[in-house]
Short mmCIF file of C-alpha atoms and ligand atoms in Angstrom, two decimals:
data_model
loop_
_atom_site.label_atom_id
_atom_site.label_comp_id
_atom_site.label_asym_id
_atom_site.label_seq_id
_atom_site.Cartn_x
_atom_site.Cartn_y
_atom_site.Cartn_z
CA UNK A 1 -159.72 -14.07 162.85
CA UNK A 2 -161.64 -11.16 161.41
CA UNK A 3 -164.34 -11.54 158.83
CA UNK A 4 -162.37 -10.77 155.69
CA UNK A 5 -165.23 -9.26 153.73
CA UNK A 6 -165.92 -6.81 156.56
CA UNK A 7 -162.22 -6.06 156.77
CA UNK A 8 -162.13 -5.41 153.02
CA UNK A 9 -164.95 -2.87 153.37
CA UNK A 10 -163.37 -1.27 156.42
CA UNK A 11 -160.03 -0.96 154.62
CA UNK A 12 -161.73 0.74 151.67
CA UNK A 13 -163.52 3.14 154.01
CA UNK A 14 -160.29 3.89 155.87
CA UNK A 15 -158.49 4.66 152.59
CA UNK A 16 -161.31 6.97 151.55
CA UNK A 17 -161.21 8.76 154.92
CA UNK A 18 -157.43 9.08 154.77
CA UNK A 19 -157.19 10.44 151.23
CA UNK A 20 -160.66 11.62 150.19
CA UNK A 21 -159.38 13.38 147.08
CA UNK A 22 -157.24 10.54 145.75
CA UNK A 23 -158.32 8.85 142.49
CA UNK A 24 -159.62 5.31 142.20
CA UNK A 25 -156.28 3.59 141.53
CA UNK A 26 -154.60 5.37 144.39
CA UNK A 27 -157.46 4.49 146.75
CA UNK A 28 -157.11 0.86 145.67
CA UNK A 29 -153.44 0.72 146.52
CA UNK A 30 -153.97 2.37 149.90
CA UNK A 31 -156.91 0.14 150.80
CA UNK A 32 -154.95 -2.99 149.84
CA UNK A 33 -152.04 -1.98 152.04
CA UNK A 34 -154.35 -1.21 154.96
CA UNK A 35 -156.18 -4.51 154.43
CA UNK A 36 -153.01 -6.59 154.33
CA UNK A 37 -151.50 -4.95 157.42
CA UNK A 38 -154.73 -5.38 159.40
CA UNK A 39 -155.17 -8.99 158.30
CA UNK A 40 -151.60 -9.88 159.25
CA UNK A 41 -151.60 -8.00 162.58
CA UNK A 42 -155.25 -8.54 163.48
CA UNK A 43 -155.77 -4.81 163.91
CA UNK A 44 -158.51 -2.42 162.81
CA UNK A 45 -158.14 -0.22 159.69
CA UNK A 46 -159.00 2.86 161.75
CA UNK A 47 -156.02 2.12 164.02
CA UNK A 48 -153.69 1.92 161.01
CA UNK A 49 -154.92 5.13 159.41
CA UNK A 50 -154.55 6.86 162.79
CA UNK A 51 -150.83 6.00 162.64
CA UNK A 52 -150.37 7.58 159.20
CA UNK A 53 -149.22 11.18 159.37
CA UNK A 54 -149.09 11.89 155.65
CA UNK A 55 -151.79 13.86 153.93
CA UNK A 56 -150.80 13.08 150.35
CA UNK A 57 -150.82 9.79 148.44
CA UNK A 58 -147.09 9.34 147.91
CA UNK A 59 -146.24 9.90 151.54
CA UNK A 60 -149.14 7.78 152.83
CA UNK A 61 -148.18 4.93 150.50
CA UNK A 62 -144.59 5.15 151.68
CA UNK A 63 -145.62 4.93 155.33
CA UNK A 64 -147.94 2.02 154.65
CA UNK A 65 -145.34 0.15 152.58
CA UNK A 66 -142.93 0.47 155.50
CA UNK A 67 -145.53 -1.11 157.79
CA UNK A 68 -146.47 -3.85 155.33
CA UNK A 69 -142.93 -4.75 154.20
CA UNK A 70 -140.66 -4.10 157.20
CA UNK A 71 -137.86 -6.31 155.83
CA UNK A 72 -137.77 -5.27 152.21
CA UNK A 73 -139.17 -1.75 152.25
CA UNK A 74 -135.78 -0.02 152.28
CA UNK A 75 -134.12 -2.20 149.66
CA UNK A 76 -136.86 -3.24 147.21
CA UNK A 77 -137.70 -1.22 144.13
CA UNK A 78 -141.15 0.38 144.09
CA UNK A 79 -142.23 -1.68 141.07
CA UNK A 80 -141.61 -4.92 142.99
CA UNK A 81 -144.49 -4.24 145.39
CA UNK A 82 -147.60 -5.74 143.85
CA UNK A 83 -150.78 -3.99 144.96
CA UNK A 84 -153.71 -5.18 142.86
CA UNK A 85 -157.32 -4.23 143.42
CA UNK A 86 -158.85 -5.90 146.47
CA UNK A 87 -161.60 -8.21 145.32
CA UNK A 88 -162.24 -11.02 147.77
CA UNK A 89 -165.57 -11.82 146.15
CA UNK A 90 -164.02 -12.59 142.76
CA UNK A 91 -164.26 -16.36 143.26
CA UNK A 92 -166.34 -18.74 145.38
CA UNK A 93 -164.70 -20.05 148.54
CA UNK A 94 -162.74 -23.29 148.39
CA UNK A 95 -164.88 -26.22 149.53
CA UNK A 96 -163.05 -28.14 152.20
CA UNK A 97 -164.98 -31.37 152.55
CA UNK A 98 -163.06 -34.50 153.40
CA UNK A 99 -164.81 -37.18 151.41
CA UNK A 100 -163.80 -40.02 149.17
CA UNK A 101 -163.41 -39.10 145.51
CA UNK A 102 -166.65 -40.15 143.80
CA UNK A 103 -167.45 -38.20 140.63
CA UNK A 104 -171.06 -37.34 139.78
CA UNK A 105 -170.28 -37.45 136.08
CA UNK A 106 -167.90 -39.52 134.02
CA UNK A 107 -167.11 -38.35 130.52
CA UNK A 108 -165.30 -40.86 128.32
CA UNK A 109 -163.91 -40.19 124.90
CA UNK A 110 -165.36 -42.76 122.53
CA UNK A 111 -161.93 -43.90 121.36
CA UNK A 112 -161.01 -45.10 124.86
CA UNK A 113 -164.37 -46.44 125.99
CA UNK A 114 -163.07 -50.00 126.06
CA UNK A 115 -159.78 -49.13 127.71
CA UNK A 116 -159.03 -50.77 131.07
CA UNK A 117 -159.14 -47.34 132.77
CA UNK A 118 -162.58 -46.44 131.42
CA UNK A 119 -163.99 -49.86 132.27
CA UNK A 120 -162.52 -49.73 135.78
CA UNK A 121 -163.95 -46.24 136.38
CA UNK A 122 -167.40 -47.43 135.32
CA UNK A 123 -167.16 -50.30 137.79
CA UNK A 124 -165.79 -48.19 140.64
CA UNK A 125 -168.39 -45.42 140.27
CA UNK A 126 -171.63 -47.13 139.19
CA UNK A 127 -173.80 -44.26 140.46
CA UNK A 128 -172.04 -41.66 138.28
CA UNK A 129 -173.85 -40.35 135.22
CA UNK A 130 -171.88 -41.43 132.15
CA UNK A 131 -171.51 -39.61 128.89
CA UNK A 132 -169.60 -40.92 125.89
CA UNK A 133 -167.91 -38.13 124.01
CA UNK A 134 -167.76 -38.28 120.26
CA UNK A 135 -165.30 -35.39 120.17
CA UNK A 136 -163.36 -33.39 122.73
CA UNK A 137 -166.44 -31.38 123.65
CA UNK A 138 -166.62 -31.71 127.41
CA UNK A 139 -166.44 -28.72 129.63
CA UNK A 140 -165.91 -28.77 133.34
CA UNK A 141 -167.74 -26.96 136.08
CA UNK A 142 -167.64 -23.17 136.19
CA UNK A 143 -166.46 -23.36 139.77
CA UNK A 144 -162.98 -24.82 140.33
CA UNK A 145 -164.14 -26.17 143.70
CA UNK A 146 -166.58 -28.46 141.87
CA UNK A 147 -163.92 -30.09 139.71
CA UNK A 148 -164.17 -33.37 141.61
CA UNK A 149 -167.72 -33.84 140.34
CA UNK A 150 -166.39 -34.54 136.85
CA UNK A 151 -164.04 -37.31 135.83
CA UNK A 152 -162.92 -37.12 132.22
CA UNK A 153 -161.15 -40.06 130.59
CA UNK A 154 -159.32 -39.09 127.45
CA UNK A 155 -156.90 -40.30 124.85
CA UNK A 156 -153.90 -38.01 125.08
CA UNK A 157 -152.47 -37.23 121.66
CA UNK A 158 -149.85 -34.54 122.19
CA UNK A 159 -148.66 -33.83 125.70
CA UNK A 160 -146.58 -36.84 126.74
CA UNK A 161 -143.11 -36.03 127.95
CA UNK A 162 -141.14 -32.79 128.17
CA UNK A 163 -138.31 -31.16 130.07
CA UNK A 164 -139.48 -29.45 133.27
CA UNK A 165 -140.05 -25.81 132.21
CA UNK A 166 -138.42 -24.60 135.45
CA UNK A 167 -138.33 -20.80 135.50
CA UNK A 168 -136.30 -18.13 133.76
CA UNK A 169 -132.74 -17.57 135.07
CA UNK A 170 -132.93 -20.41 137.60
CA UNK A 171 -130.52 -23.19 138.32
CA UNK A 172 -131.91 -26.14 136.32
CA UNK A 173 -132.07 -29.56 137.97
CA UNK A 174 -132.62 -31.30 134.63
CA UNK A 175 -135.94 -32.94 135.51
CA UNK A 176 -138.22 -34.48 132.86
CA UNK A 177 -141.98 -34.46 133.19
CA UNK A 178 -144.67 -36.84 132.08
CA UNK A 179 -148.17 -35.40 132.34
CA UNK A 180 -150.25 -38.30 133.55
CA UNK A 181 -153.42 -36.47 134.48
CA UNK A 182 -154.71 -33.00 135.13
CA UNK A 183 -156.51 -31.93 138.28
CA UNK A 184 -156.17 -32.77 141.95
CA UNK A 185 -158.63 -33.57 144.73
CA UNK A 186 -156.61 -31.85 147.45
CA UNK A 187 -157.04 -28.18 148.32
CA UNK A 188 -153.62 -26.73 149.01
CA UNK A 189 -154.16 -23.00 149.29
CA UNK A 190 -150.96 -22.29 147.35
CA UNK A 191 -151.77 -24.68 144.48
CA UNK A 192 -151.17 -23.10 141.08
CA UNK A 193 -153.82 -25.32 139.48
CA UNK A 194 -156.65 -23.26 141.00
CA UNK A 195 -155.60 -20.40 138.76
CA UNK A 196 -154.07 -22.37 135.89
CA UNK A 197 -156.53 -25.19 135.24
CA UNK A 198 -159.22 -24.04 132.85
CA UNK A 199 -161.06 -27.36 132.58
CA UNK A 200 -162.52 -27.86 136.05
CA UNK A 201 -162.50 -31.64 136.15
CA UNK A 202 -160.21 -34.52 136.95
CA UNK A 203 -158.75 -35.55 133.61
CA UNK A 204 -157.03 -38.92 133.28
CA UNK A 205 -155.51 -40.34 130.10
CA UNK A 206 -156.42 -43.94 129.27
CA UNK A 207 -153.48 -44.51 126.90
CA UNK A 208 -150.66 -44.96 129.39
CA UNK A 209 -148.87 -47.26 126.93
CA UNK A 210 -148.52 -44.35 124.49
CA UNK A 211 -146.82 -42.32 127.22
CA UNK A 212 -144.32 -45.10 127.88
CA UNK A 213 -143.76 -45.51 124.17
CA UNK A 214 -143.00 -41.80 123.87
CA UNK A 215 -140.60 -41.96 126.82
CA UNK A 216 -138.78 -44.77 125.04
CA UNK A 217 -138.39 -42.63 121.91
CA UNK A 218 -137.69 -39.21 123.43
CA UNK A 219 -134.14 -38.15 124.30
CA UNK A 220 -134.48 -37.19 127.95
CA UNK A 221 -132.55 -34.36 129.55
CA UNK A 222 -129.87 -35.17 132.09
CA UNK A 223 -129.15 -32.76 134.91
CA UNK A 224 -126.44 -32.76 137.56
CA UNK A 225 -127.61 -36.13 138.92
CA UNK A 226 -125.88 -39.39 138.12
CA UNK A 227 -129.12 -40.61 136.50
CA UNK A 228 -131.72 -39.17 134.20
CA UNK A 229 -134.80 -38.30 136.26
CA UNK A 230 -138.37 -38.29 135.08
CA UNK A 231 -141.55 -37.95 137.08
CA UNK A 232 -145.27 -37.33 137.01
CA UNK A 233 -147.07 -35.00 139.39
CA UNK A 234 -146.88 -31.58 137.78
CA UNK A 235 -150.59 -31.13 137.11
CA UNK A 236 -151.92 -33.65 139.62
CA UNK A 237 -150.74 -35.72 142.56
CA UNK A 238 -148.91 -38.76 141.13
CA UNK A 239 -150.52 -41.38 143.38
CA UNK A 240 -153.79 -39.90 144.62
CA UNK A 241 -155.82 -41.62 141.89
CA UNK A 242 -153.62 -44.67 141.48
CA UNK A 243 -156.31 -47.04 142.81
CA UNK A 244 -158.39 -45.87 139.81
CA UNK A 245 -155.70 -45.58 137.15
CA UNK A 246 -153.33 -48.42 138.11
CA UNK A 247 -150.65 -46.42 136.29
CA UNK A 248 -148.05 -47.54 138.82
CA UNK A 249 -148.20 -51.15 137.58
CA UNK A 250 -147.29 -50.16 134.02
CA UNK A 251 -144.74 -47.57 135.10
CA UNK A 252 -142.82 -49.86 137.42
CA UNK A 253 -142.91 -52.61 134.83
CA UNK A 254 -141.60 -50.27 132.12
CA UNK A 255 -138.79 -48.72 134.18
CA UNK A 256 -137.60 -51.88 135.90
CA UNK A 257 -134.03 -52.48 134.75
CA UNK A 258 -133.77 -49.19 132.85
CA UNK A 259 -131.20 -46.52 133.66
CA UNK A 260 -133.59 -43.64 134.26
CA UNK A 261 -135.11 -42.99 137.66
CA UNK A 262 -138.88 -42.49 137.70
CA UNK A 263 -140.46 -40.50 140.53
CA UNK A 264 -144.05 -40.47 141.78
CA UNK A 265 -144.57 -37.13 143.60
CA UNK A 266 -147.31 -37.22 146.18
CA UNK A 267 -148.90 -35.99 149.37
CA UNK A 268 -151.00 -39.13 149.58
CA UNK A 269 -150.52 -42.53 151.17
CA UNK A 270 -152.03 -44.36 148.20
CA UNK A 271 -149.20 -46.88 147.90
CA UNK A 272 -151.12 -50.17 147.92
CA UNK A 273 -150.53 -50.86 144.23
CA UNK A 274 -146.81 -50.24 144.60
CA UNK A 275 -146.67 -52.68 147.50
CA UNK A 276 -148.46 -55.38 145.49
CA UNK A 277 -145.62 -55.72 142.98
CA UNK A 278 -141.89 -56.34 143.31
CA UNK A 279 -139.99 -53.10 143.85
CA UNK A 280 -137.48 -51.63 141.43
CA UNK A 281 -134.42 -49.72 142.61
CA UNK A 282 -134.94 -46.90 140.12
CA UNK A 283 -138.51 -46.17 141.19
CA UNK A 284 -138.69 -43.29 143.63
CA UNK A 285 -141.69 -42.16 145.65
CA UNK A 286 -141.20 -38.52 146.60
CA UNK A 287 -143.24 -36.88 149.34
CA UNK A 288 -143.76 -33.19 149.66
CA UNK A 289 -143.28 -32.42 153.37
CA UNK A 290 -144.14 -29.56 155.68
CA UNK A 291 -144.52 -29.18 159.43
CA UNK A 292 -147.94 -30.33 160.60
CA UNK A 293 -149.02 -26.76 161.47
CA UNK A 294 -148.38 -25.74 157.83
CA UNK A 295 -150.22 -28.81 156.55
CA UNK A 296 -153.18 -27.87 158.77
CA UNK A 297 -153.11 -24.27 157.55
CA UNK A 298 -152.31 -24.64 153.88
CA UNK A 299 -152.71 -28.22 152.63
CA UNK A 300 -156.35 -28.98 153.22
CA UNK A 301 -157.54 -32.55 152.62
CA UNK A 302 -154.01 -33.93 152.29
CA UNK A 303 -152.57 -36.56 154.62
CA UNK A 304 -150.82 -35.72 157.91
CA UNK A 305 -147.03 -35.64 158.05
CA UNK A 306 -146.79 -38.76 160.20
CA UNK A 307 -148.86 -40.72 157.65
CA UNK A 308 -146.64 -39.56 154.75
CA UNK A 309 -143.54 -40.66 156.65
CA UNK A 310 -145.08 -44.00 157.65
CA UNK A 311 -145.91 -44.61 153.98
CA UNK A 312 -142.34 -43.67 153.02
CA UNK A 313 -141.01 -46.19 155.54
CA UNK A 314 -143.17 -48.92 153.96
CA UNK A 315 -142.04 -47.97 150.47
CA UNK A 316 -138.41 -48.12 151.58
CA UNK A 317 -138.90 -51.45 153.34
CA UNK A 318 -140.42 -52.84 150.15
CA UNK A 319 -137.27 -51.92 148.23
CA UNK A 320 -138.16 -48.70 146.40
CA UNK A 321 -136.32 -45.42 146.77
CA UNK A 322 -137.84 -42.43 148.55
CA UNK A 323 -137.41 -38.68 148.11
CA UNK A 324 -138.55 -35.63 150.03
CA UNK A 325 -139.46 -32.19 148.84
CA UNK A 326 -139.37 -29.37 151.35
CA UNK A 327 -141.42 -27.41 148.91
CA UNK A 328 -143.04 -25.02 149.38
CA UNK A 329 -141.29 -23.91 152.54
CA UNK A 330 -143.60 -21.40 154.18
CA UNK A 331 -141.98 -18.91 156.52
CA UNK A 332 -143.96 -18.49 159.71
CA UNK A 333 -143.34 -17.88 163.39
CA UNK A 334 -141.18 -20.74 164.60
CA UNK A 335 -140.37 -21.97 161.07
CA UNK A 336 -136.77 -22.92 161.90
CA UNK A 337 -137.64 -25.26 164.75
CA UNK A 338 -140.65 -26.65 162.90
CA UNK A 339 -138.74 -27.53 159.72
CA UNK A 340 -135.76 -28.90 161.66
CA UNK A 341 -138.20 -31.12 163.51
CA UNK A 342 -139.49 -32.46 160.16
CA UNK A 343 -135.89 -33.41 159.28
CA UNK A 344 -135.58 -35.19 162.63
CA UNK A 345 -138.84 -37.04 162.03
CA UNK A 346 -137.72 -38.23 158.59
CA UNK A 347 -134.42 -39.36 160.09
CA UNK A 348 -136.24 -41.33 162.78
CA UNK A 349 -138.72 -42.95 160.39
CA UNK A 350 -137.19 -43.51 156.97
CA UNK A 351 -133.89 -45.33 156.30
CA UNK A 352 -131.37 -42.77 155.02
CA UNK A 353 -130.05 -45.15 152.37
CA UNK A 354 -133.46 -45.23 150.68
CA UNK A 355 -133.51 -41.47 150.08
CA UNK A 356 -132.53 -40.70 146.49
CA UNK A 357 -132.79 -36.91 146.70
CA UNK A 358 -134.19 -34.05 148.73
CA UNK A 359 -135.22 -30.68 147.34
CA UNK A 360 -135.88 -27.36 149.03
CA UNK A 361 -137.92 -24.51 147.57
CA UNK A 362 -139.57 -21.54 149.22
CA UNK A 363 -143.15 -20.56 148.40
CA UNK A 364 -143.44 -18.74 145.07
CA UNK A 365 -146.42 -17.99 142.88
CA UNK A 366 -147.64 -15.92 139.98
CA UNK A 367 -149.21 -12.55 140.64
CA UNK A 368 -152.54 -13.87 139.32
CA UNK A 369 -152.48 -16.65 141.88
CA UNK A 370 -152.26 -14.15 144.73
CA UNK A 371 -155.73 -12.81 143.90
CA UNK A 372 -157.06 -16.33 143.50
CA UNK A 373 -155.71 -17.49 146.88
CA UNK A 374 -157.07 -14.54 148.82
CA UNK A 375 -160.47 -14.96 147.25
CA UNK A 376 -160.80 -18.77 147.61
CA UNK A 377 -159.01 -18.97 150.97
CA UNK A 378 -160.00 -15.72 152.63
CA UNK A 379 -158.48 -16.57 156.01
CA UNK A 380 -155.22 -17.89 154.60
CA UNK A 381 -152.09 -16.90 156.47
CA UNK A 382 -149.59 -17.75 153.74
CA UNK A 383 -150.05 -14.38 152.03
CA UNK A 384 -149.26 -12.52 155.24
CA UNK A 385 -145.57 -13.02 154.48
CA UNK A 386 -143.56 -10.47 152.50
CA UNK A 387 -143.84 -11.37 148.83
CA UNK A 388 -142.40 -9.21 146.08
CA UNK A 389 -142.27 -9.53 142.33
CA UNK A 390 -138.90 -11.08 141.77
CA UNK A 391 -136.35 -11.86 139.05
CA UNK A 392 -138.64 -14.24 137.17
CA UNK A 393 -141.86 -12.25 137.51
CA UNK A 394 -143.06 -14.54 140.30
CA UNK A 395 -143.89 -13.41 143.80
CA UNK A 396 -141.21 -14.56 146.22
CA UNK A 397 -139.99 -13.91 149.72
CA UNK A 398 -137.12 -11.38 149.80
CA UNK A 399 -133.80 -12.97 148.95
CA UNK A 400 -132.48 -12.39 152.46
CA UNK A 401 -135.25 -14.59 153.90
CA UNK A 402 -134.89 -17.30 151.25
CA UNK A 403 -131.18 -17.39 152.02
CA UNK A 404 -131.94 -17.91 155.70
CA UNK A 405 -134.18 -20.85 154.83
CA UNK A 406 -131.57 -22.52 152.64
CA UNK A 407 -128.74 -21.82 155.10
CA UNK A 408 -130.82 -23.45 157.83
CA UNK A 409 -132.24 -26.46 156.03
CA UNK A 410 -129.53 -27.48 153.58
CA UNK A 411 -126.75 -28.07 156.15
CA UNK A 412 -129.19 -29.81 158.50
CA UNK A 413 -130.32 -32.13 155.68
CA UNK A 414 -126.77 -32.83 154.53
CA UNK A 415 -125.77 -33.65 158.09
CA UNK A 416 -128.79 -35.91 158.68
CA UNK A 417 -128.51 -37.65 155.31
CA UNK A 418 -124.87 -37.60 154.16
CA UNK A 419 -124.57 -38.93 150.65
CA UNK A 420 -128.10 -37.87 149.64
CA UNK A 421 -128.32 -35.29 146.87
CA UNK A 422 -129.82 -32.09 148.34
CA UNK A 423 -130.73 -29.32 145.90
CA UNK A 424 -132.75 -26.14 145.59
CA UNK A 425 -135.76 -26.05 143.30
CA UNK A 426 -136.43 -23.07 141.00
CA UNK A 427 -133.92 -20.82 142.66
CA UNK A 428 -131.34 -18.31 141.52
CA UNK A 429 -127.91 -19.77 140.76
CA UNK A 430 -126.16 -17.59 143.38
CA UNK A 431 -128.32 -19.09 146.13
CA UNK A 432 -127.37 -22.65 145.25
CA UNK A 433 -125.99 -24.63 148.17
S1 SF4 B 501 -151.26 -31.78 146.15
FE1 SF4 B 501 -150.23 -30.55 144.60
S2 SF4 B 501 -151.62 -30.59 142.84
FE2 SF4 B 501 -152.80 -31.24 144.65
S3 SF4 B 501 -153.77 -29.38 145.46
FE3 SF4 B 501 -151.83 -29.67 146.54
S4 SF4 B 501 -150.33 -28.45 145.39
FE4 SF4 B 501 -152.12 -28.77 144.06
#
């Protein structure tokens, strides 16, 4: 793999040599295209510019777009190609260190100092520097990669439960979200939190009972499922910190015997608490799954696929429900065989009757996240795919490729797990399966 900073410079130089009279914005677009082609194909910028015959900007851009977007070039509108300024030095690199979560600092809001969560955190991390906050005055690290140094224990007053915001013009699966925590210790290169989270810390609410109280009083949305579904895990991994929070005890206790299904969404194997208590049939543990090569490339610090499936088998044997989320599906060489093999592995490890639902969603992200990913994960391969600004303003694979993914995975899942609800997440209604 090339050194990306050198490649960035070489791409800028090649653009300058190709179109010396072009203005700054035009140079930026050309250098980005050259950079992205060279990164994907492992070629030199000089080789790419040597293949360009055009001498003016419009023609050169057209030739480069055809090289960069071979599938969508002829059909996509010009405004759907997103070519921001190349700036790989905008953010510090992601820090990929596999180590147990142990914050350097614990900030506790005064109101929840005596809460079980705050007291447990103080016991679990005796070497951490502790600060009691009179008001909400904490601020996290400037660097997102340092977020794990700061644990903040708060009393949540507003953001308890809400319908999943989904995305404009998408088929809605009717999910409800409860925001139990903000911040994650994993380093998935596609994670939206790296661009979205402005407080660089792990934030955990101490007033779990208030959340459950709110759930009791809030009319929850019902989608196409036979049951109302609610889950945590939008702004953090639902189980990663469960040995600290013990949320699962209260959640299982609250939902036992109720009609709604509650889902913990995770990439962890932190299921010990759940195994300590009697299971409930309406508690679902949902694992996000990907082939191991994608986990190695794009889900740093998470658990391997075989460990997720082994944990799912234990959860099922204990009497809970399981779920699987093929999300985000990342298109890569050999993706069909690799994803079909994940389906086979689930089938061979987890009892089909335990699986409450399975979702599929291809990789999508905001345009701002693209710049963040390429700066924090300079050698990423996920951005080498063809992504265009799509119907909801997000960057997505061309529809023709997304369709191929759904037409491959959905029938295979329905065949392997007949009777399990399989659905697409955040996708256009006409692609629904
Ligand atoms: S597990 Fe989820 S929340 Fe955590 S880094 Fe990965 S994508 Fe983000």
